[in-house]
GROMACS .gro file of C-alpha atoms in nm:
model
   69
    1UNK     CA    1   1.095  -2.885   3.563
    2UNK     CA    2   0.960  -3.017   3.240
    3UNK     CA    3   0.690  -2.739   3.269
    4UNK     CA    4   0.905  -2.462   3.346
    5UNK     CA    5   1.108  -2.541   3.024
    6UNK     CA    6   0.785  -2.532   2.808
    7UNK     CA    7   0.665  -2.221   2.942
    8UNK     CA    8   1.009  -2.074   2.905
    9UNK     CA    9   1.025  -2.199   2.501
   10UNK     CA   10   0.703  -2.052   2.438
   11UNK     CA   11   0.795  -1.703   2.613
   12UNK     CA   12   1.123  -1.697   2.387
   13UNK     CA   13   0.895  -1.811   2.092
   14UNK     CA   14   0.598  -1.531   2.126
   15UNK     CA   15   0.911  -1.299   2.189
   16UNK     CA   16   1.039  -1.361   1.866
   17UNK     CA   17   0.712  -1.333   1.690
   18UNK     CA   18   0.568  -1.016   1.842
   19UNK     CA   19   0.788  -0.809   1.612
   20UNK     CA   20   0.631  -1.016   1.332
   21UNK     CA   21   0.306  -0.967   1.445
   22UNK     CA   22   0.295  -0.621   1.511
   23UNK     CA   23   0.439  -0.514   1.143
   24UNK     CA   24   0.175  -0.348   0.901
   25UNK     CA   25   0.210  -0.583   0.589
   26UNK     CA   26   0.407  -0.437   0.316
   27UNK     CA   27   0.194  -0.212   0.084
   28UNK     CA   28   0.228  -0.296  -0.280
   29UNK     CA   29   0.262   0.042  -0.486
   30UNK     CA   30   0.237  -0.023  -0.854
   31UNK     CA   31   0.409   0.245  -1.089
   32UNK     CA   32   0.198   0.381  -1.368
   33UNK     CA   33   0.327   0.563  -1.715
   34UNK     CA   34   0.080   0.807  -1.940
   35UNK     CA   35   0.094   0.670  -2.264
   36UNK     CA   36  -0.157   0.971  -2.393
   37UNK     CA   37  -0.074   1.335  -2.338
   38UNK     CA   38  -0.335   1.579  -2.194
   39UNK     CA   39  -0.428   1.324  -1.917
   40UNK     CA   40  -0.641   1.553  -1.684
   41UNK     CA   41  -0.585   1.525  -1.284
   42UNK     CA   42  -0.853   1.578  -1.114
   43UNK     CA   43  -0.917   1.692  -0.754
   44UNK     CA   44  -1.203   1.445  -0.702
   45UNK     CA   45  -1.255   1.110  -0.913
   46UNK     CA   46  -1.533   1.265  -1.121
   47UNK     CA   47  -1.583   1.345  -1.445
   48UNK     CA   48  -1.719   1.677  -1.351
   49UNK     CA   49  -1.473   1.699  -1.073
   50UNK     CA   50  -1.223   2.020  -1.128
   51UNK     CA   51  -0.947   2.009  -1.314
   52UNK     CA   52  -0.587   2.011  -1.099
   53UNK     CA   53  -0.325   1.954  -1.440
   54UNK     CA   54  -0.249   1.792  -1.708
   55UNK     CA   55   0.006   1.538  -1.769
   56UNK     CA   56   0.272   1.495  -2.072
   57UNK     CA   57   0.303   1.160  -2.200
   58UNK     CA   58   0.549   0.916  -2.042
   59UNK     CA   59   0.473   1.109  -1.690
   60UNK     CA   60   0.577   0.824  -1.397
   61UNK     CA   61   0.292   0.809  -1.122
   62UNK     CA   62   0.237   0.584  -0.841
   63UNK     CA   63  -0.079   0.403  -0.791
   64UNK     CA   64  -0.176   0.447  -0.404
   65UNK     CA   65  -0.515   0.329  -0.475
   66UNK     CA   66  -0.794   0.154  -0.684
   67UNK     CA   67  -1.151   0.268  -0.736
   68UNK     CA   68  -1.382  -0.041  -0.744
   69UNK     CA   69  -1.510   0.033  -1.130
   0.00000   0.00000   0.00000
C-alpha cells in the first residue's frame, strides 16, 4: 500500500510539473529609443550593408537580438 501511495504522489507531482517543464522561458525584449536622427537601418549588420531607412529621433524599437561586439 505504502508503495502504491508513493508512486501515485509522484504521478500527481510530474503531472503538475510537465506544464512547467515544457514552457519556452520567457524572452526578455528590451525597448530601445534613437536619441540621434538619421539612424540608418540596414538590411544586413554591416557597414557596407544596404541601406533599408532612416529613423527620426525618439523612434521606439525593440531589441530582438544582440550582436556579440
Amino acid at each position: 500500500m505504502s508503495q502504491l501511495r508513493t508512486t501515485f504522489t509522484l504521478l500527481v507531482l510530474l503531472c503538475q510539473l510537465s506544464p512547467a517543464l515544457a514552457a519556452d522561458p520567457p524572452k526578455t525584449e528590451k525597448q530601445r529609443i534613437t536619441v540621434a536622427s538619421g539612424v540608418k537601418v540596414r538590411a544586413t549588420p554591416r557597414p557596407d550593408g544596404q541601406e533599408v531607412t532612416r529613423l527620426f529621433i525618439g523612434t521606439e524599437l525593440r531589441e530582438l537580438e544582440r550582436s556579440e561586439r
